[in-house]
Short mmCIF file of C-alpha atoms and ligand atoms in Angstrom, two decimals:
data_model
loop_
_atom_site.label_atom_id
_atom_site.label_comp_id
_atom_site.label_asym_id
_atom_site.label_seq_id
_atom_site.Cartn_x
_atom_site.Cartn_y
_atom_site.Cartn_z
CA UNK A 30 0.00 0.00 0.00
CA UNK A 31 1.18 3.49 -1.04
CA UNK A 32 0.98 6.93 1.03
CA UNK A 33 -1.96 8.69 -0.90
CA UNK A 34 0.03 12.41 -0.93
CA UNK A 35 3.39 11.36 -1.38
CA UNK A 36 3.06 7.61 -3.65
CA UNK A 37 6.27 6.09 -0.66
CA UNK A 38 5.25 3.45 1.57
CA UNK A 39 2.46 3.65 3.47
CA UNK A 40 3.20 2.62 7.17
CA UNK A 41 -0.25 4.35 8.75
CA UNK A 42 -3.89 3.09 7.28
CA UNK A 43 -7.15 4.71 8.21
CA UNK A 44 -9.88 2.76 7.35
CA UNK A 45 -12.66 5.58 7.98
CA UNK A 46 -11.17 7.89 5.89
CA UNK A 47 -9.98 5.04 3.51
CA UNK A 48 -6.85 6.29 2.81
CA UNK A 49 -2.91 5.41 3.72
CA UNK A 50 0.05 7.20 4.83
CA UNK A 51 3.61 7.48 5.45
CA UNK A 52 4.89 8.71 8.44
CA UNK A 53 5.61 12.39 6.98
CA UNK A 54 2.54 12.72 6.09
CA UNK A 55 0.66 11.39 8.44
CA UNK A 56 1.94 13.90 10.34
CA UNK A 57 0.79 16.92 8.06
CA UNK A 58 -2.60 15.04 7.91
CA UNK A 59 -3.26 15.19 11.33
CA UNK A 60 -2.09 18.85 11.49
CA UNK A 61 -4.33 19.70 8.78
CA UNK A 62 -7.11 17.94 10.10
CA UNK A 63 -7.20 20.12 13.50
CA UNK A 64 -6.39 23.02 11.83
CA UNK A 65 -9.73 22.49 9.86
CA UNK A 66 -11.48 21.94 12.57
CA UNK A 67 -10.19 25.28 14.54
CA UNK A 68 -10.59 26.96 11.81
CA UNK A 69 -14.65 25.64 10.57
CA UNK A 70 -15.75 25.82 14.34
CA UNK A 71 -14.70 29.17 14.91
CA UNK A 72 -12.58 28.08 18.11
CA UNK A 73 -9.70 30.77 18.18
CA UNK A 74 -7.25 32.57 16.16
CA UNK A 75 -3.46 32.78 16.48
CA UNK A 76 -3.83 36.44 18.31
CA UNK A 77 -5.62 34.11 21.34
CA UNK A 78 -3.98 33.00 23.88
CA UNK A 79 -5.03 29.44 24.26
CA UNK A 80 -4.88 27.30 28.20
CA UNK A 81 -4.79 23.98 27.27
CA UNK A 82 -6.02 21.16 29.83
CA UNK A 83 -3.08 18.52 29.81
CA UNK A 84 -3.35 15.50 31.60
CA UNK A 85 -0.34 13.52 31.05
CA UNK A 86 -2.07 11.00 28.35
CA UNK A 87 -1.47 11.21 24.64
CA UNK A 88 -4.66 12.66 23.64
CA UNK A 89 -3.70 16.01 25.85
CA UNK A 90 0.05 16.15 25.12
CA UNK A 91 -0.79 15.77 21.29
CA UNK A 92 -3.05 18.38 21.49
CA UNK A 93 -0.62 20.69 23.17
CA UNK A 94 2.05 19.77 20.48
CA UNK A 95 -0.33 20.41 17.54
CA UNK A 96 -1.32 23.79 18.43
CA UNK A 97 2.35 24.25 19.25
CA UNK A 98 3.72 23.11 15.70
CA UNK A 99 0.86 24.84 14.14
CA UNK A 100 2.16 28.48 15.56
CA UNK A 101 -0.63 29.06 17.68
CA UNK A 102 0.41 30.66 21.45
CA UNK A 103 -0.53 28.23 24.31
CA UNK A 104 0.21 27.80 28.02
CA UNK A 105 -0.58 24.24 29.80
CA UNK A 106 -2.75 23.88 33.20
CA UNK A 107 -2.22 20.18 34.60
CA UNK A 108 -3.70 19.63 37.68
CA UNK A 109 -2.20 17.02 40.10
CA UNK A 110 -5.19 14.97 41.30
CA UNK A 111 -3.98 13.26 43.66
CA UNK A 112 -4.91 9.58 42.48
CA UNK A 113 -2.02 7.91 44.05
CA UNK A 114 0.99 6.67 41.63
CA UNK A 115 -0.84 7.43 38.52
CA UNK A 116 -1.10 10.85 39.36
CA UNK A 117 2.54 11.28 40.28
CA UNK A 118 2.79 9.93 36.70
CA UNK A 119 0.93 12.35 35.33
CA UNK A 120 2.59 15.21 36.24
CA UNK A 121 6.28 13.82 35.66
CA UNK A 122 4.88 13.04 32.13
CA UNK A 123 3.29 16.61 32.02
CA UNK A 124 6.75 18.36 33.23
CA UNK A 125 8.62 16.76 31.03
CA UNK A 126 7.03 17.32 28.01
CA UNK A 127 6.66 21.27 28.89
CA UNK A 128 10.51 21.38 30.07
CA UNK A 129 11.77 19.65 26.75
CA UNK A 130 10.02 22.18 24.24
CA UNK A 131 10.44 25.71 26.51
CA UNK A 132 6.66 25.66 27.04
CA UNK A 133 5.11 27.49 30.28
CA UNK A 134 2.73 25.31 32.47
CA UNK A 135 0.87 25.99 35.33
CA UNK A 136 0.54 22.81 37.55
CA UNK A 137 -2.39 23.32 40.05
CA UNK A 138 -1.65 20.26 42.75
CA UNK A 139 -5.09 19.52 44.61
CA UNK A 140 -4.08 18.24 47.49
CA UNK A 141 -2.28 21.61 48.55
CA UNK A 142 -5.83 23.42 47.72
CA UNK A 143 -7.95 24.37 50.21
CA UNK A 144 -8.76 21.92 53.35
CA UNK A 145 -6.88 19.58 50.83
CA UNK A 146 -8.62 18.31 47.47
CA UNK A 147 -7.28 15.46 46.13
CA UNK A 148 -9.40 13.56 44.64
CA UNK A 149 -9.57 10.30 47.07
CA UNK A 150 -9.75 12.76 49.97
CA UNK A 151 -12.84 14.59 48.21
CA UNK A 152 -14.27 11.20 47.05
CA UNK A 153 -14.20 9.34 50.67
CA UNK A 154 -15.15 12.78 52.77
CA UNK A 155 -17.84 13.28 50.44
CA UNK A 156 -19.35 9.54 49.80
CA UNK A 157 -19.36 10.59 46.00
CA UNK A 158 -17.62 8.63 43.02
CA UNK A 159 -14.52 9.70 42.62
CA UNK A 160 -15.20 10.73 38.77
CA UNK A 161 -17.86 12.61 40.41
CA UNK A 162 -15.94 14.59 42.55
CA UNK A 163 -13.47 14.54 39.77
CA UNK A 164 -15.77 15.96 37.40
CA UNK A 165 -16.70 19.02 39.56
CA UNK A 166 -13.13 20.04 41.11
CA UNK A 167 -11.48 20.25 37.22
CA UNK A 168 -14.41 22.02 35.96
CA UNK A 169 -13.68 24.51 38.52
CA UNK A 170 -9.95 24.75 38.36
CA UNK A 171 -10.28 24.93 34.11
CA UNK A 172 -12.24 28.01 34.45
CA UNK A 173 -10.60 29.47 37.66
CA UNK A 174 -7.29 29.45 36.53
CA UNK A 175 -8.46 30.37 32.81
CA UNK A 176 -10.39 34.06 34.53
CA UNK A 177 -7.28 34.02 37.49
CA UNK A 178 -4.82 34.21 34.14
CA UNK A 179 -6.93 35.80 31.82
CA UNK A 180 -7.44 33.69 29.28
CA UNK A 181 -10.54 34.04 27.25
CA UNK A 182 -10.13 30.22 25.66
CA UNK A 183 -9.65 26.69 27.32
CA UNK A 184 -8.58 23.62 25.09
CA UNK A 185 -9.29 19.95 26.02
CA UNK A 186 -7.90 16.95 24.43
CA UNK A 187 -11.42 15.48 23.97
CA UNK A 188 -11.35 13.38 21.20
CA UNK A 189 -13.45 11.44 18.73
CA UNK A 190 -14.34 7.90 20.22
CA UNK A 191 -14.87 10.39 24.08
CA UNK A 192 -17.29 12.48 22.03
CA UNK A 193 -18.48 9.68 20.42
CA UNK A 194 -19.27 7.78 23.72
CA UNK A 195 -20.42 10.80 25.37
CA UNK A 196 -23.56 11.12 22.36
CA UNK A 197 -24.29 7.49 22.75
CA UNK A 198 -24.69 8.33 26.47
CA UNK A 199 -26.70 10.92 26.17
CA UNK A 200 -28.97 9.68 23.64
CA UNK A 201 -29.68 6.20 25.46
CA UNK A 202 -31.00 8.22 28.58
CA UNK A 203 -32.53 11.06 26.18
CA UNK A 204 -30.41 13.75 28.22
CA UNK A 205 -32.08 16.67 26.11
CA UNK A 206 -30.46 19.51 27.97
CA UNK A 207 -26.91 17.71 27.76
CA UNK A 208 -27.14 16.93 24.11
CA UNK A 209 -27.80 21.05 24.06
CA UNK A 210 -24.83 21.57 25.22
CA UNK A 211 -22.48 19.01 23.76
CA UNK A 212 -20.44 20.96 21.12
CA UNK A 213 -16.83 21.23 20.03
CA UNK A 214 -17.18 24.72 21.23
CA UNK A 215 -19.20 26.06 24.12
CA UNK A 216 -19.38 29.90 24.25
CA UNK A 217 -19.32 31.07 27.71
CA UNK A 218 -22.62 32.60 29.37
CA UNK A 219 -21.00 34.09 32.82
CA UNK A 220 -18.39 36.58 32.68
CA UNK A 221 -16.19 33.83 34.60
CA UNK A 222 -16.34 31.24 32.39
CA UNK A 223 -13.94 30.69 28.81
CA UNK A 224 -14.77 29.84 25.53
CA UNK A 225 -14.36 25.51 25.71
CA UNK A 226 -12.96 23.79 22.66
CA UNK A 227 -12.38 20.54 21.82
CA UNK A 228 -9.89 20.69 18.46
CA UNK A 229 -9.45 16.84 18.28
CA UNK A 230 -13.30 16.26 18.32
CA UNK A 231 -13.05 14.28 14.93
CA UNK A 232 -9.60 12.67 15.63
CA UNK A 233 -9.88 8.99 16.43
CA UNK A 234 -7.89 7.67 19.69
CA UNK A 235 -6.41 5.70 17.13
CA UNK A 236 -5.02 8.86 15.75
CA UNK A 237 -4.15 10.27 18.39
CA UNK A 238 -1.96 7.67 19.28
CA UNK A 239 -0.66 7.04 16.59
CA UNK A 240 0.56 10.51 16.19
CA UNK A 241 1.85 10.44 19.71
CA UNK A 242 4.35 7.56 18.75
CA UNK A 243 5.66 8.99 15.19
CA UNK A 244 5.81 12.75 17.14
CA UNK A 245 7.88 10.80 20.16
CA UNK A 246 6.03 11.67 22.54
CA UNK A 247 6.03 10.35 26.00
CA UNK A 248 2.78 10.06 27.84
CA UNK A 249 1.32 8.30 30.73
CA UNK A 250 -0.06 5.06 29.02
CA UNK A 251 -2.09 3.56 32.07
CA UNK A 252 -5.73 4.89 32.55
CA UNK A 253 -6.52 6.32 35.61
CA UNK A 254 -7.53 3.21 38.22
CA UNK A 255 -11.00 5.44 39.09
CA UNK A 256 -12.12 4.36 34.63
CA UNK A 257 -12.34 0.94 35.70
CA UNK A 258 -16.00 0.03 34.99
CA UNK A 259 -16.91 3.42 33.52
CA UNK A 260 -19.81 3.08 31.67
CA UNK A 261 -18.41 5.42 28.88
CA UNK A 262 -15.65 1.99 28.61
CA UNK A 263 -18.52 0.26 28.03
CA UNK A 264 -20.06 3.04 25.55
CA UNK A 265 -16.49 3.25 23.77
CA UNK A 266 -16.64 -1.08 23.53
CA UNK A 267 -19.93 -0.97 21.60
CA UNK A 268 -19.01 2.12 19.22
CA UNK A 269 -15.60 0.07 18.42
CA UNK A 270 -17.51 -2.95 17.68
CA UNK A 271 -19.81 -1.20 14.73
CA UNK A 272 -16.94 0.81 13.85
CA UNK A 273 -14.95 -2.39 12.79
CA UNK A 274 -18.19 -3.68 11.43
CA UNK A 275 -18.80 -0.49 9.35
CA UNK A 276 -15.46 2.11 9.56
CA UNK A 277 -16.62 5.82 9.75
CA UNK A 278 -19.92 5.06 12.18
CA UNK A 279 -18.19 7.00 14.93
CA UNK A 280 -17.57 10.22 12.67
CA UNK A 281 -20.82 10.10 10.94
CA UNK A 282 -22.91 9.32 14.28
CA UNK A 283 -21.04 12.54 15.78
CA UNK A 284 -20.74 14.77 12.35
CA UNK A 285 -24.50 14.26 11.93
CA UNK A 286 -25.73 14.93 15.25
CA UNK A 287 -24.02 17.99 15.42
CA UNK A 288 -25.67 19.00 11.80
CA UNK A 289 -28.97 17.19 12.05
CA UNK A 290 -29.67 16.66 15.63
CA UNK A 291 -28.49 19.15 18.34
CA UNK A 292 -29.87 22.13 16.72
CA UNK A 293 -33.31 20.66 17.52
CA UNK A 294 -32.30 20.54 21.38
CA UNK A 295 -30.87 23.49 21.24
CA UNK A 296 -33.60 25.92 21.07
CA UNK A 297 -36.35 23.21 22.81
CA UNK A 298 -33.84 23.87 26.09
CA UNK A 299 -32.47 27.33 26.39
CA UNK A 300 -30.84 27.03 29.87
CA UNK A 301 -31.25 30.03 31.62
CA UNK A 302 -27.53 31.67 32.07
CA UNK A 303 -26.10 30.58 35.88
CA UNK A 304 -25.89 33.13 38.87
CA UNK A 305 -22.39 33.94 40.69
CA UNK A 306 -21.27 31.68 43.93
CA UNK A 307 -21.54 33.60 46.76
CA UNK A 308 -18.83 31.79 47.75
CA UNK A 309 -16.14 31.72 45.41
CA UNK A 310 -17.19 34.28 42.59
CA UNK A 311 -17.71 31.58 40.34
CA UNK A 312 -20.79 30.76 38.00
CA UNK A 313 -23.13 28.91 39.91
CA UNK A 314 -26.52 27.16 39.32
CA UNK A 315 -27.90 28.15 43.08
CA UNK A 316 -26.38 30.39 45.36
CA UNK A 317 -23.63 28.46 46.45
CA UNK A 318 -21.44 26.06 43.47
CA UNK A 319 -21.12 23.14 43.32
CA UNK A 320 -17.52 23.17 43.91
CA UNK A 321 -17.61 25.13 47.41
CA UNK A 322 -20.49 22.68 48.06
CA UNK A 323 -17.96 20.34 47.47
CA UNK A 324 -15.50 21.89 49.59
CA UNK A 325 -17.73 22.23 52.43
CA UNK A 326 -18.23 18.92 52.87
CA UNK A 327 -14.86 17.66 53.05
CA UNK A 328 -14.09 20.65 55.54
CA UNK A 329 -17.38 19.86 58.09
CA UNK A 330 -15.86 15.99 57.86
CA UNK A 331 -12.73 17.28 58.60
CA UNK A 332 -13.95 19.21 61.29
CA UNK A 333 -15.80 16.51 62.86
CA UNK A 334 -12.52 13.54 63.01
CA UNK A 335 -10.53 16.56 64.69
CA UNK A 336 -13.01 16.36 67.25
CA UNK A 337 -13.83 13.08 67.72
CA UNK A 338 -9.74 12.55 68.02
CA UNK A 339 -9.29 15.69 70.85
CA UNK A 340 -12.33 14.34 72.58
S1 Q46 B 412 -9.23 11.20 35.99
FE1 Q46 B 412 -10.97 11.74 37.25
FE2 Q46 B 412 -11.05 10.51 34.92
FE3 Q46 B 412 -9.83 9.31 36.98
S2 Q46 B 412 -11.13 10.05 38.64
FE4 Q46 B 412 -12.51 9.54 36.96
S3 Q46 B 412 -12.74 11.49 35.97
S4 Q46 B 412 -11.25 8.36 35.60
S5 Q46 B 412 -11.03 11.40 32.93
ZN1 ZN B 413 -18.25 28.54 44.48
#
């Protein structure tokens, strides 16, 4: 098989796009592929300055060098979540990959936050799931840091088959108000929050990792021990399954929804816009976030073992 652009040997074959490449240009593929979809979503421009979400895992760290190679200006946020060795990981992983290339990062480590917020101390002291927990404390730290720094535009490595999984999820339980909102690019509605974008939202974990090896880039390759038993695994299982039965069903069930579908839930479930946390300035649905909701539960359970151990 022969690279369709340059007619060498192909080494990399995409079924769902039914075409073949060499490494070279593989690598301007994938380039031009998220530089497409920057540019047809509207997501930002090089005069933004662009905080990208990096987690340690290839999706995140070849996102960060895309937008790097493609000129535009970025600076990481990784927060350290405090899952034990995978975490620790994570953030060598991160570190590394920011020292080698000059690139500024902003680490946020959770466990140093507040009464302490890592996420098996929020999980436990709150009796949530730790995804859960998880969920809330990097939604808040994403947009925090983003307004803290000033940066109108947040990037996450969100890609294809997560998007992909997401839909599935959302249509099985007919989640109307959550298949409103699930875009490539969510425009902010509080004066706190950024513009989200999700550049690798047609770029296959497949992709991504393959572009991750032929780029040389080193990432954390074990998942996080909280996925075990995710349902999105078992979301991701199915889609993979038609996928190899029929190549493309991932693209086309996402592509399509977002052409054909979500407008219809869009304007059946305009959200009002959220109110401000009394607490921590933040947009809030309710007086109080639910992040410092969060918070004040691990802090009254704190409270009450310091008690219990001087009396
Ligand atoms: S990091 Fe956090 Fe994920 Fe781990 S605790 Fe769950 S949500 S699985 S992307
Ligand atoms: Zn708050």
């Amino acid at each position: 098989m022969k690279c369709i652009r340059c007619r060498e040997r192909a080494e990399i074959h995409l079924r769902q796009h039914n075409s073949a490449f060499c490494r070279t240009c593989y690598v301007f593929y994938f380039h031009r592929q998220v530089e497409r979809a920057i540019h047809k979503e509207s997501m930002f421009t090089p005069e933004d300055e662009v905080l990208v979400a990096v987690s340690g895992g290839k999706d995140s760290l070849a996102l960060w060098d895309v937008l790097v190679a493609l000129g535009y200006r970025t600076v990481g946020l990784h927060l350290a979540l405090g899952i034990g060795e995978y975490s620790a990981t994570s953030t060598e992983k991160t570190e590394q990959f920011a020292r080698a290339r000059g690139l500024r990062l902003i680490t946020v480590p959770l466990a140093s936050e507040g009464p302490g917020l890592a996420i098996s101390t929020v999980a436990t002291s709150t009796n949530r799931k730790p995804c859960a927990a998880c969920g809330t404390v990097k939604r808040h730290y994403f947009d925090g840091v983003a307004a803290e720094h000033g940066f109108r535009v947040v990037a996450t490595g969100h890609n294809l088959d997560d998007e992909a999984a997401r839909l599935l999820g959302n249509v099985l339980r007919w989640q109307t108000e959550h298949l409103a909102k699930q875009s490539p690019v969510l425009q902010p509605n509080h004066a706190k929050f950024a513009r989200k974008v999700k550049p690798l939202f047609r770029i296959s974990e497949y992709e991504a990792a393959v572009y991750a090896f032929v780029r040389g880039i080193d990432y954390i390759v074990e998942e996080c021990p909280n996925s075990v038993g995710a349902t999105q695994l078992v979301y991701k299982d199915v889609l993979n399954r038609l996928e190899a039965a029929m190549p493309g069903t991932k693209l086309t069930f996402v592509q399509e929804f977002l052409r054909a579908g979500r407008p219809a839930f869009v304007t059946a479930e305009a959200a009002p816009p959220p109110e401000t946390c009394e607490r921590c300035g933040m947009p809030s649905y309710g007086a109080i976030c639910s992040f410092c909701r969060l918070v004040a539960e691990v802090e009254r359970k704190q409270e009450t073992r310091r008690s219990a151990q001087s009396g």
